[in-house]
Short mmCIF file of C-alpha atoms and ligand atoms in Angstrom, two decimals:
data_model
loop_
_atom_site.label_atom_id
_atom_site.label_comp_id
_atom_site.label_asym_id
_atom_site.label_seq_id
_atom_site.Cartn_x
_atom_site.Cartn_y
_atom_site.Cartn_z
CA MET E 1 90.86 114.14 87.32
CA PRO E 2 94.59 113.53 87.36
CA ILE E 3 96.08 111.40 90.10
CA GLN E 4 98.33 113.51 92.22
CA PRO E 5 101.05 112.45 94.64
CA PRO E 6 99.61 112.08 98.13
CA PRO E 7 100.03 115.15 100.34
CA THR E 8 102.39 114.71 103.23
CA LEU E 9 100.15 114.85 106.24
CA ILE E 10 100.92 113.30 109.55
CA ILE E 11 97.94 112.27 111.65
CA ARG E 12 98.75 111.53 115.26
CA PRO E 13 96.93 108.64 117.04
CA ALA E 14 95.31 111.03 119.54
CA ILE E 15 93.79 112.97 116.66
CA ILE E 16 92.55 109.80 114.99
CA LYS E 17 90.85 108.75 118.23
CA ARG E 18 89.21 112.16 118.53
CA VAL E 19 88.02 111.91 114.95
CA ILE E 20 86.48 108.48 115.51
CA ASP E 21 84.73 109.66 118.71
CA LEU E 22 83.36 112.69 116.94
CA CYS E 23 82.23 110.60 113.97
CA LYS E 24 80.24 108.38 116.31
CA LYS E 25 78.69 111.45 117.95
CA VAL E 26 77.76 113.08 114.65
CA PHE E 27 76.48 109.95 113.06
CA THR E 28 74.14 109.07 115.86
CA LYS E 29 72.84 112.67 115.88
CA ASN E 30 72.35 112.85 112.15
CA THR E 31 70.71 109.53 111.62
CA SER E 32 67.70 110.57 113.63
CA LYS E 33 67.54 113.97 111.93
CA ASN E 34 67.81 112.51 108.44
CA ASN E 35 65.26 109.83 109.11
CA GLN E 36 62.70 112.60 109.21
CA THR E 37 63.52 113.51 105.61
CA SER E 38 63.17 111.02 102.78
CA SER E 39 66.37 109.04 102.51
CA HIS E 40 65.88 109.00 98.73
CA ALA E 41 65.46 112.76 98.25
CA THR E 42 68.99 113.48 97.17
CA THR E 43 69.04 117.25 97.51
CA LEU E 44 67.64 119.36 100.31
CA ASP E 45 66.14 122.84 100.12
CA GLN E 46 68.34 123.89 103.01
CA PRO E 47 71.64 122.23 103.86
CA ILE E 48 72.03 120.48 107.17
CA GLU E 49 74.57 122.58 109.05
CA LEU E 50 76.98 120.86 111.37
CA SER E 51 78.78 123.21 113.71
CA ARG E 52 82.40 122.61 114.75
CA ASP E 53 81.48 120.44 117.72
CA GLN E 54 79.25 118.23 115.57
CA HIS E 55 81.84 116.99 113.10
CA PRO E 56 85.45 115.80 113.13
CA VAL E 57 86.86 118.02 110.36
CA SER E 58 89.62 120.09 111.90
CA ARG E 59 92.36 122.20 110.40
CA GLN E 60 94.96 119.77 111.75
CA LEU E 61 93.61 117.15 109.34
CA ILE E 62 93.72 119.44 106.32
CA SER E 63 96.89 120.05 104.35
CA GLN E 64 98.58 123.40 104.91
CA SER E 65 98.44 124.13 101.19
CA ALA E 66 94.65 123.59 101.06
CA LEU E 67 94.24 125.88 104.08
CA LYS E 68 96.39 128.57 102.42
CA VAL E 69 94.13 128.47 99.35
CA LEU E 70 90.96 128.62 101.45
CA TYR E 71 92.31 131.56 103.50
CA ARG E 72 93.48 133.57 100.52
CA LEU E 73 90.19 133.14 98.67
CA ASN E 74 88.26 134.16 101.79
CA LYS E 75 90.53 137.14 102.43
CA SER E 76 89.89 138.33 98.89
CA GLY E 77 86.14 138.31 99.53
CA PHE E 78 85.25 134.97 97.90
CA ASP E 79 83.42 132.02 99.41
CA ALA E 80 85.59 128.92 99.54
CA TYR E 81 84.96 125.45 100.89
CA LEU E 82 86.80 122.20 101.19
CA VAL E 83 84.61 119.69 99.34
CA GLY E 84 84.54 116.10 98.10
CA GLY E 85 86.98 113.45 99.26
CA GLY E 86 88.72 115.83 101.68
CA VAL E 87 85.60 116.13 103.85
CA ARG E 88 84.14 112.67 103.17
CA ASP E 89 87.31 110.80 104.07
CA ILE E 90 87.85 112.74 107.31
CA LEU E 91 84.26 111.91 108.31
CA LEU E 92 85.12 108.27 107.66
CA GLY E 93 88.28 108.51 109.76
CA LEU E 94 90.46 108.09 106.64
CA LYS E 95 93.33 110.14 105.34
CA PRO E 96 92.17 112.08 102.25
CA LYS E 97 94.03 111.33 99.02
CA ASP E 98 93.84 114.97 97.97
CA PHE E 99 92.04 118.18 98.86
CA ASP E 100 89.55 119.78 96.51
CA ILE E 101 88.15 123.27 96.95
CA ALA E 102 84.97 124.84 95.60
CA THR E 103 84.58 128.62 95.37
CA ASN E 104 82.47 131.36 93.80
CA ALA E 105 85.64 132.88 92.28
CA THR E 106 85.88 132.28 88.53
CA PRO E 107 88.94 130.48 87.11
CA ASP E 108 90.41 133.80 85.94
CA GLU E 109 89.83 135.37 89.35
CA ILE E 110 91.55 132.39 90.97
CA LYS E 111 94.48 132.73 88.59
CA GLY E 112 94.74 136.40 89.53
CA LEU E 113 95.17 135.45 93.18
CA PHE E 114 97.79 132.68 92.90
CA ARG E 115 101.08 132.87 91.05
CA ASN E 116 101.40 129.08 91.33
CA CYS E 117 98.09 128.55 89.52
CA ARG E 118 97.46 126.94 86.16
CA LEU E 119 94.06 126.64 84.54
CA ILE E 120 93.28 123.24 83.07
CA GLY E 121 90.47 121.40 81.28
CA ARG E 122 88.19 122.46 78.46
CA ARG E 123 85.22 120.25 79.30
CA PHE E 124 85.46 121.15 82.98
CA ARG E 125 87.63 124.22 83.48
CA LEU E 126 89.34 124.42 86.85
CA ALA E 127 92.40 125.75 88.60
CA HIS E 128 95.35 123.76 89.87
CA ILE E 129 97.34 125.52 92.56
CA VAL E 130 100.74 123.88 92.69
CA PHE E 131 102.66 123.51 95.94
CA GLY E 132 105.71 121.41 95.10
CA ARG E 133 104.38 117.87 94.64
CA GLU E 134 100.97 118.72 96.04
CA ILE E 135 98.26 120.13 93.81
CA ILE E 136 95.11 121.71 95.21
CA GLU E 137 92.25 121.55 92.75
CA VAL E 138 89.97 124.60 92.86
CA ALA E 139 86.66 124.47 90.99
CA THR E 140 84.19 127.31 90.53
CA PHE E 141 80.64 126.48 91.72
CA ARG E 142 78.83 124.83 88.82
CA GLY E 143 75.28 125.92 87.88
CA HIS E 144 72.48 124.30 85.89
CA HIS E 145 72.45 123.94 82.14
CA ASP E 146 69.24 125.18 80.54
CA GLU E 147 67.09 122.50 78.92
CA GLN E 148 66.73 124.32 75.59
CA GLY E 149 70.48 124.46 75.13
CA THR E 150 70.44 128.22 74.53
CA GLN E 151 73.59 128.73 76.58
CA ASP E 152 76.87 129.75 74.98
CA LYS E 153 78.49 126.70 73.36
CA LYS E 154 81.81 127.72 74.89
CA THR E 155 80.44 127.13 78.36
CA SER E 156 77.77 124.46 77.90
CA LYS E 157 77.61 121.72 75.31
CA GLN E 158 75.78 118.41 75.30
CA SER E 159 76.09 115.44 72.95
CA GLU E 160 73.14 113.66 71.33
CA HIS E 161 73.39 111.02 74.11
CA GLY E 162 73.00 113.67 76.82
CA MET E 163 76.71 113.73 77.63
CA LEU E 164 78.05 117.05 78.83
CA LEU E 165 80.86 118.00 76.49
CA ARG E 166 81.30 121.35 78.29
CA ASP E 167 80.35 121.92 81.91
CA ASN E 168 81.40 125.50 82.52
CA ILE E 169 78.18 127.16 83.64
CA TYR E 170 78.80 128.79 87.00
CA GLY E 171 76.24 129.06 89.76
CA SER E 172 75.53 129.13 93.50
CA ILE E 173 76.76 126.71 96.14
CA GLU E 174 73.28 125.09 96.22
CA GLU E 175 73.43 124.46 92.47
CA ASP E 176 77.01 123.25 92.79
CA ALA E 177 75.91 120.67 95.33
CA GLN E 178 73.28 119.36 92.92
CA ARG E 179 75.85 119.08 90.14
CA ARG E 180 78.17 116.89 92.22
CA ASP E 181 78.05 113.15 91.69
CA PHE E 182 77.23 111.42 94.99
CA THR E 183 75.61 112.58 98.20
CA ILE E 184 78.75 111.72 100.18
CA ASN E 185 80.72 114.05 97.90
CA ALA E 186 78.43 117.05 98.39
CA LEU E 187 79.72 118.02 101.83
CA TYR E 188 81.32 121.46 102.20
CA TYR E 189 83.63 122.55 105.01
CA SER E 190 84.19 126.25 105.61
CA SER E 191 87.45 127.39 107.17
CA LYS E 192 85.70 130.66 108.06
CA ASP E 193 83.14 129.34 110.53
CA PHE E 194 84.32 125.67 110.65
CA LYS E 195 80.85 124.40 109.70
CA VAL E 196 80.16 121.44 107.46
CA LEU E 197 77.24 122.01 105.07
CA ASP E 198 75.45 118.86 103.99
CA PHE E 199 73.26 119.53 100.93
CA ALA E 200 72.22 116.01 100.02
CA ASN E 201 71.96 113.95 103.19
CA GLY E 202 75.53 112.91 102.61
CA VAL E 203 76.40 112.51 106.29
CA SER E 204 73.58 110.02 106.66
CA ASP E 205 74.86 108.10 103.63
CA VAL E 206 78.42 108.20 104.99
CA ASN E 207 77.01 106.81 108.22
CA ASN E 208 75.07 104.07 106.45
CA LYS E 209 77.87 103.42 103.94
CA ILE E 210 75.75 104.12 100.89
CA ILE E 211 76.88 105.43 97.51
CA ARG E 212 73.93 107.38 96.17
CA LEU E 213 73.91 109.42 92.99
CA ILE E 214 72.42 112.92 93.32
CA GLY E 215 69.40 113.54 91.06
CA ASP E 216 67.93 111.25 88.42
CA PRO E 217 70.45 108.40 87.97
CA GLU E 218 69.92 107.88 84.24
CA THR E 219 70.30 111.60 83.45
CA ARG E 220 73.38 111.87 85.63
CA TYR E 221 75.03 108.82 84.02
CA ARG E 222 74.18 110.12 80.56
CA GLU E 223 75.70 113.51 81.39
CA ASP E 224 78.92 111.81 82.40
CA PRO E 225 79.20 108.01 82.00
CA VAL E 226 82.43 108.03 84.05
CA ARG E 227 80.14 108.41 87.07
CA MET E 228 79.39 104.68 86.61
CA LEU E 229 83.07 103.97 87.17
CA ARG E 230 83.21 106.38 90.09
CA ALA E 231 80.23 104.65 91.75
CA ILE E 232 82.07 101.33 91.58
CA ARG E 233 85.35 102.82 92.69
CA PHE E 234 83.93 104.56 95.76
CA ALA E 235 81.98 101.44 96.73
CA THR E 236 85.12 99.29 96.73
CA LYS E 237 87.47 101.93 98.11
CA LEU E 238 85.22 102.94 100.99
CA ASP E 239 83.70 99.51 101.52
CA MET E 240 80.22 100.85 100.80
CA GLN E 241 77.15 99.61 98.93
CA MET E 242 75.54 101.34 96.00
CA ALA E 243 71.92 102.38 96.59
CA PRO E 244 69.66 100.20 94.37
CA GLU E 245 68.59 103.18 92.23
CA THR E 246 72.29 104.02 91.69
CA SER E 247 73.41 100.53 90.67
CA LYS E 248 70.35 99.46 88.69
CA PRO E 249 70.82 101.50 85.48
CA ILE E 250 74.54 100.83 85.12
CA LYS E 251 74.46 97.63 83.08
CA ASP E 252 71.96 99.01 80.57
CA LEU E 253 73.82 102.27 80.24
CA SER E 254 77.28 100.71 80.04
CA PRO E 255 77.49 101.23 76.21
CA LEU E 256 77.69 104.98 76.92
CA MET E 257 81.27 104.35 78.02
CA ALA E 258 82.23 104.04 74.35
CA ASN E 259 81.96 107.84 74.15
CA ILE E 260 84.66 108.51 76.75
CA PRO E 261 87.92 109.77 75.25
CA ALA E 262 90.87 107.39 75.54
CA ALA E 263 92.93 109.99 77.45
CA ARG E 264 90.30 110.15 80.20
CA MET E 265 90.13 106.36 80.26
CA PHE E 266 93.85 106.29 81.05
CA GLU E 267 93.22 108.47 84.13
CA GLU E 268 90.34 106.21 85.12
CA PHE E 269 92.50 103.11 84.55
CA LEU E 270 95.01 104.46 87.08
CA LYS E 271 92.30 105.16 89.64
CA MET E 272 90.69 101.74 89.12
CA PHE E 273 93.71 99.50 88.83
CA ILE E 274 96.62 101.32 90.45
CA SER E 275 94.87 102.10 93.70
CA GLY E 276 95.25 98.96 95.82
CA LYS E 277 91.74 97.76 94.88
CA ALA E 278 92.28 96.42 91.37
CA VAL E 279 90.88 92.93 91.98
CA ALA E 280 87.71 94.17 93.68
CA ASN E 281 87.21 96.78 90.95
CA TYR E 282 87.82 94.17 88.24
CA HIS E 283 85.01 91.94 89.55
CA GLN E 284 82.63 94.87 89.77
CA LEU E 285 83.53 96.13 86.31
CA ARG E 286 82.87 92.66 84.91
CA LYS E 287 79.58 92.42 86.77
CA TYR E 288 78.37 95.70 85.26
CA ASN E 289 79.71 95.06 81.70
CA LEU E 290 82.25 97.84 82.02
CA PHE E 291 85.57 96.01 81.87
CA GLY E 292 85.47 95.75 78.07
CA TYR E 293 85.70 99.52 77.76
CA PHE E 294 89.16 99.33 79.28
CA PHE E 295 90.46 96.15 77.59
CA PRO E 296 88.25 94.98 74.71
CA ALA E 297 90.68 92.31 73.46
CA VAL E 298 90.89 90.79 76.94
CA ASP E 299 87.17 91.05 77.62
CA GLN E 300 86.30 89.11 74.47
CA LYS E 301 88.36 86.13 75.64
CA LEU E 302 87.23 86.02 79.26
CA PRO E 303 84.83 83.32 80.50
CA THR E 304 81.25 84.50 80.20
CA LEU E 305 79.94 85.65 83.52
CA ASN E 306 77.34 83.63 85.25
CA LEU E 307 76.33 85.57 88.32
CA ALA E 308 75.30 82.44 90.17
CA GLN E 309 78.66 80.74 89.74
CA LYS E 310 80.93 83.66 88.92
CA SER E 311 82.28 82.22 85.71
CA GLU E 312 81.28 79.64 83.17
CA PRO E 313 83.58 77.33 81.28
CA GLY E 314 84.21 78.15 77.66
CA GLY E 315 86.28 81.30 77.94
CA ASP E 316 89.97 81.53 78.57
CA ASP E 317 90.41 80.56 82.19
CA LEU E 318 94.21 80.85 82.00
CA LEU E 319 93.89 84.44 80.82
CA GLU E 320 91.61 85.36 83.71
CA ARG E 321 93.79 83.67 86.31
CA PHE E 322 96.80 85.45 84.88
CA ILE E 323 95.33 88.96 84.96
CA ILE E 324 93.80 88.41 88.40
CA GLN E 325 97.19 87.29 89.72
CA ALA E 326 98.83 90.38 88.16
CA MET E 327 96.21 92.59 89.82
CA THR E 328 96.60 90.78 93.16
CA ASN E 329 100.36 91.40 93.07
CA THR E 330 99.83 95.05 92.14
CA ASP E 331 97.35 95.51 95.01
CA LYS E 332 99.79 93.90 97.46
CA ARG E 333 102.65 96.10 96.36
CA ILE E 334 100.55 99.26 96.64
CA ASN E 335 99.20 98.29 100.04
CA ASN E 336 102.79 97.64 101.19
CA GLU E 337 103.78 101.04 99.83
CA GLN E 338 106.08 99.49 97.21
CA ARG E 339 106.52 101.12 93.82
CA VAL E 340 104.45 99.92 90.89
CA THR E 341 104.46 100.82 87.24
CA PRO E 342 101.19 100.78 85.31
CA ALA E 343 103.26 99.33 82.44
CA PHE E 344 103.52 95.98 84.25
CA LEU E 345 99.76 95.60 84.53
CA PHE E 346 99.24 96.73 80.95
CA ALA E 347 101.84 94.17 79.85
CA ALA E 348 100.03 91.46 81.82
CA MET E 349 96.60 92.40 80.46
CA LEU E 350 97.76 92.22 76.87
CA TRP E 351 100.18 89.27 77.13
CA TYR E 352 97.77 86.53 76.03
CA PRO E 353 96.07 88.63 73.34
CA LEU E 354 99.58 89.27 72.01
CA GLN E 355 100.46 85.56 72.15
CA ASN E 356 97.26 84.71 70.30
CA TYR E 357 98.15 87.13 67.52
CA ILE E 358 101.63 85.64 67.29
CA LYS E 359 100.12 82.15 67.00
CA GLN E 360 97.78 83.29 64.23
CA ILE E 361 100.60 85.01 62.37
CA ASN E 362 102.71 81.86 62.60
CA LEU E 363 99.90 79.78 61.18
CA HIS E 364 99.85 81.74 57.96
CA ASN E 365 103.37 83.10 57.58
CA GLN E 366 106.90 81.99 58.01
CA MET E 367 108.53 84.71 60.07
CA SER E 368 111.30 84.91 62.61
CA PRO E 369 109.99 85.11 66.20
CA GLN E 370 111.08 88.74 66.31
CA ASP E 371 109.19 89.62 63.14
CA ALA E 372 106.09 87.77 64.35
CA PHE E 373 106.33 89.63 67.69
CA PHE E 374 106.53 93.03 66.03
CA ALA E 375 103.75 92.16 63.60
CA ALA E 376 101.51 91.15 66.53
CA LEU E 377 102.52 94.26 68.45
CA SER E 378 101.45 96.47 65.58
CA GLU E 379 97.97 94.92 65.82
CA VAL E 380 97.53 94.72 69.60
CA MET E 381 98.81 98.16 70.59
CA PRO E 382 96.79 100.38 68.25
CA GLU E 383 93.68 98.34 69.08
CA GLN E 384 94.25 98.89 72.80
CA GLN E 385 95.11 102.57 72.31
CA ARG E 386 91.61 103.17 70.96
CA SER E 387 90.27 102.41 74.46
CA ILE E 388 93.04 103.72 76.71
CA ALA E 389 95.64 106.24 75.59
CA ILE E 390 98.70 104.60 77.12
CA PRO E 391 101.51 107.17 77.31
CA LYS E 392 104.59 106.39 75.20
CA ARG E 393 106.85 105.97 78.24
CA PHE E 394 104.69 103.08 79.48
CA GLN E 395 104.41 101.53 76.01
CA GLY E 396 108.20 101.38 75.95
CA VAL E 397 108.36 99.52 79.27
CA MET E 398 105.61 97.10 78.17
CA LYS E 399 107.59 96.27 75.06
CA ASP E 400 110.75 95.77 77.15
CA ILE E 401 108.93 93.39 79.50
CA TRP E 402 107.64 91.33 76.58
CA ILE E 403 110.95 91.27 74.71
CA LEU E 404 112.68 90.21 77.92
CA GLN E 405 110.53 87.06 78.04
CA GLU E 406 112.40 85.85 74.97
CA LYS E 407 115.77 87.13 76.18
CA LEU E 408 115.38 85.36 79.52
CA VAL E 409 115.24 82.04 77.66
CA ARG E 410 118.54 82.59 75.83
CA ARG E 411 121.23 82.47 78.44
CA GLU E 412 124.27 80.93 76.77
CA GLY E 413 127.62 82.75 76.43
CA LYS E 414 127.35 86.36 77.56
CA LYS E 415 123.61 86.57 76.98
CA ALA E 416 122.48 85.93 80.57
CA PHE E 417 124.83 88.64 81.88
CA LYS E 418 123.63 91.11 79.27
CA THR E 419 119.98 90.39 80.08
CA PHE E 420 120.73 90.74 83.79
CA GLU E 421 122.02 94.26 83.13
CA HIS E 422 118.94 95.27 81.14
CA PRO E 423 117.35 98.35 82.83
CA LYS E 424 114.00 96.54 82.98
CA PHE E 425 115.39 93.16 84.03
CA ARG E 426 113.50 93.20 87.35
CA ALA E 427 110.15 93.84 85.70
CA GLY E 428 110.88 91.18 83.07
CA TYR E 429 111.88 88.66 85.73
CA ASP E 430 108.79 89.43 87.86
CA PHE E 431 106.70 88.90 84.75
CA LEU E 432 108.37 85.54 84.15
CA LEU E 433 107.59 84.54 87.74
CA LEU E 434 103.98 85.55 87.26
CA ARG E 435 103.72 83.44 84.11
CA SER E 436 105.26 80.43 85.81
CA GLU E 437 102.91 80.81 88.79
CA ILE E 438 99.92 80.55 86.47
CA GLU E 439 101.11 78.11 83.82
CA THR E 440 101.60 75.40 86.42
CA ASP E 441 101.86 72.57 83.89
CA ASN E 442 104.71 74.25 82.00
CA ASP E 443 107.79 72.63 83.58
CA GLN E 444 110.22 74.45 81.29
CA LEU E 445 108.85 77.80 82.45
CA ALA E 446 109.11 76.75 86.10
CA GLU E 447 112.73 75.65 85.56
CA LEU E 448 113.56 78.90 83.80
CA ALA E 449 112.03 80.99 86.59
CA LYS E 450 113.98 78.99 89.19
CA TRP E 451 117.19 79.36 87.16
CA TRP E 452 116.88 83.14 87.17
CA THR E 453 115.98 83.23 90.86
CA ASP E 454 119.11 81.22 91.64
CA PHE E 455 121.24 83.25 89.24
CA GLN E 456 120.51 86.41 91.22
CA ASN E 457 121.46 84.79 94.50
CA VAL E 458 124.86 83.26 93.73
CA SER E 459 128.42 84.56 93.25
CA GLN E 460 129.72 85.57 89.85
CA ASP E 461 131.77 82.37 89.62
CA ALA E 462 128.68 80.29 90.30
CA GLN E 463 126.80 82.36 87.73
CA LEU E 464 129.48 81.43 85.16
CA GLN E 465 129.04 77.79 86.09
CA MET E 466 125.30 78.09 85.67
CA VAL E 467 125.72 79.61 82.24
CA ARG E 468 128.17 76.86 81.21
CA GLY E 469 125.60 74.29 82.23
CA ILE E 470 123.12 75.59 79.67
CA LYS E 471 122.68 73.64 76.52
CA SER E 472 122.76 76.03 73.61
CA ALA E 473 119.20 76.86 72.62
CA PRO E 474 118.22 76.68 68.97
CA ASN E 475 118.93 79.91 67.14
CA SER E 476 116.12 82.39 67.70
CA ARG E 477 116.44 83.70 64.18
CA ARG E 478 114.46 80.98 62.49
CA ARG E 479 114.96 82.05 58.95
CA THR E 480 112.67 81.07 56.15
CA PRO E 481 114.09 77.77 54.99
CA ARG E 482 116.22 78.30 51.95
CA LYS E 483 114.75 76.93 48.79
CA ARG E 484 116.70 73.93 47.71
CA ARG E 485 118.49 74.42 44.47
CA LYS E 486 117.01 72.34 41.77
CA PRO E 487 119.39 69.48 41.21
CA ALA E 488 121.21 69.74 37.95
CA PRO E 489 119.51 67.62 35.37
CA SER E 490 121.05 64.25 35.46
CA THR E 491 122.67 63.30 32.27
CA ALA E 492 122.71 59.68 33.36
CA ALA E 493 118.97 59.44 32.82
CA LYS E 494 119.23 60.50 29.28
P1 ATP R 501 89.24 110.86 95.62
O1 ATP R 501 90.02 112.12 95.30
O2 ATP R 501 89.49 110.32 96.97
O3 ATP R 501 89.30 109.84 94.53
P2 ATP R 501 87.02 112.65 95.37
O4 ATP R 501 85.58 112.51 95.75
O5 ATP R 501 87.76 113.77 96.01
O6 ATP R 501 87.70 111.27 95.66
P3 ATP R 501 87.79 113.79 92.87
O7 ATP R 501 87.90 113.13 91.55
O8 ATP R 501 89.00 114.34 93.49
O9 ATP R 501 87.08 112.75 93.81
O10 ATP R 501 86.71 114.94 92.68
C1 ATP R 501 86.43 115.89 93.70
C2 ATP R 501 84.95 116.14 93.79
O11 ATP R 501 84.47 116.67 92.56
C3 ATP R 501 84.10 114.90 94.04
O12 ATP R 501 84.02 114.59 95.39
C4 ATP R 501 82.77 115.31 93.47
O13 ATP R 501 82.07 116.13 94.36
C5 ATP R 501 83.18 116.16 92.27
N1 ATP R 501 83.25 115.35 91.05
C6 ATP R 501 84.34 114.76 90.53
N2 ATP R 501 84.05 114.12 89.40
C7 ATP R 501 82.74 114.32 89.17
C8 ATP R 501 81.84 113.93 88.14
N3 ATP R 501 82.24 113.19 87.12
N4 ATP R 501 80.56 114.34 88.24
C9 ATP R 501 80.14 115.11 89.26
N5 ATP R 501 80.94 115.50 90.26
C10 ATP R 501 82.22 115.13 90.23
MG1 MG R 502 89.70 114.34 95.54
#
């Protein structure tokens, strides 16, 4: 589901303390209750009901927009619940990233109630209610698909691998809970009676920090292989462990990821790598054979994984150090609330595959560096696009970052000043720094990075001096050497 800008919600320290106290209270209560039921039975006949004094979810912790949606649906006679991350994260004492609502109103009924509503998705139809930068996602309760596949193809469709191509069968709240992915995501908060309904022992799993798929793991992964990514993502994001039955099938079922459309993979890339947990997610994706579905050209060149040692020699160690450093920097920036562009990480991921192509092209052809670059680009990009549909605007920035690597070398005359004014100079310079950090034995690169760092920190006069000090680099346009004219036949020999 699309990443939305975080809602503006201020949580005061007193509220946080109250939430933590209540969490402790609820968790100790529920552990004993849930111990009586099987911890592996993922759905319950009757939900565990937590009344207002047994859980920390309060209206103060829910965005005003989400509350408005809940109230209007209720007022119009529909059931409506806050569900998913909104409830789970509050139970964990965290600030929810977004608020999702589940209701028995159909998408058209929801649209009829909200002017600011747009219906999205064919595979999984739902309503987005737009409040400025905040979007509240409202989904109609999902029901079961019949085994014989006799349902209308417009609402229910399954691929030969068991993947749900359409999931638009509506049902009851109990069925909806069974159709959700993990137990911790099947918690429903009602703004009518302030109860939390726990259909799958989710509170116990929140308490014990366990990611547990609802239902038969293999079937659920086959229905939607992205659940494998979600299992990893929630485990790293929430610092939880996957239940053994949830993690076990992943490696064997990883090839199912090949069926996920590239556009959805772009959304999943953002959630995996532009979330402040890229490095942790990377290691998990590698462990479960899933990284290659994001970046096949990179995956092929990485050291083979040896679980005992982490990595074995033989693969491209430089490549792995480079992408890990790029991810580490991205995580740091996100966790310091600095801006990041996905284009930078894409550029880093594909930098060495691109360089390898350029090398190969140069082995067999005589081309100018620019021509070799564009020839390599026309191989690398379409290959990558088959896995992740990178939007054009990011492709443009990636190209700029790469082209700047060449421009940053050529500094004589007015060139350095022109490069400095390039709209993507900062990204290009950061990329150069990253390269020099990793290629530690490349003294020229280190000097170049230092030159640019200094250049940004001195007066214009000093910048002119710096430029004058540069020895003119060989012309970048290495043309195909001209064929020598055959010497005129020497008459002397005759
Ligand atoms: P966060 O928004 O913090 O990443 P979330 O749990 O809210 O986490 P969303 O992608 O917003 O995740 O989805 C909202 C809810 O919809 C989930 O909590 C889950 O109940 C359900 N859901 C989302 N994706 C799937 C899926 N692929 N299969 C089954 N249920 C899903
Ligand atoms: Mg959510």
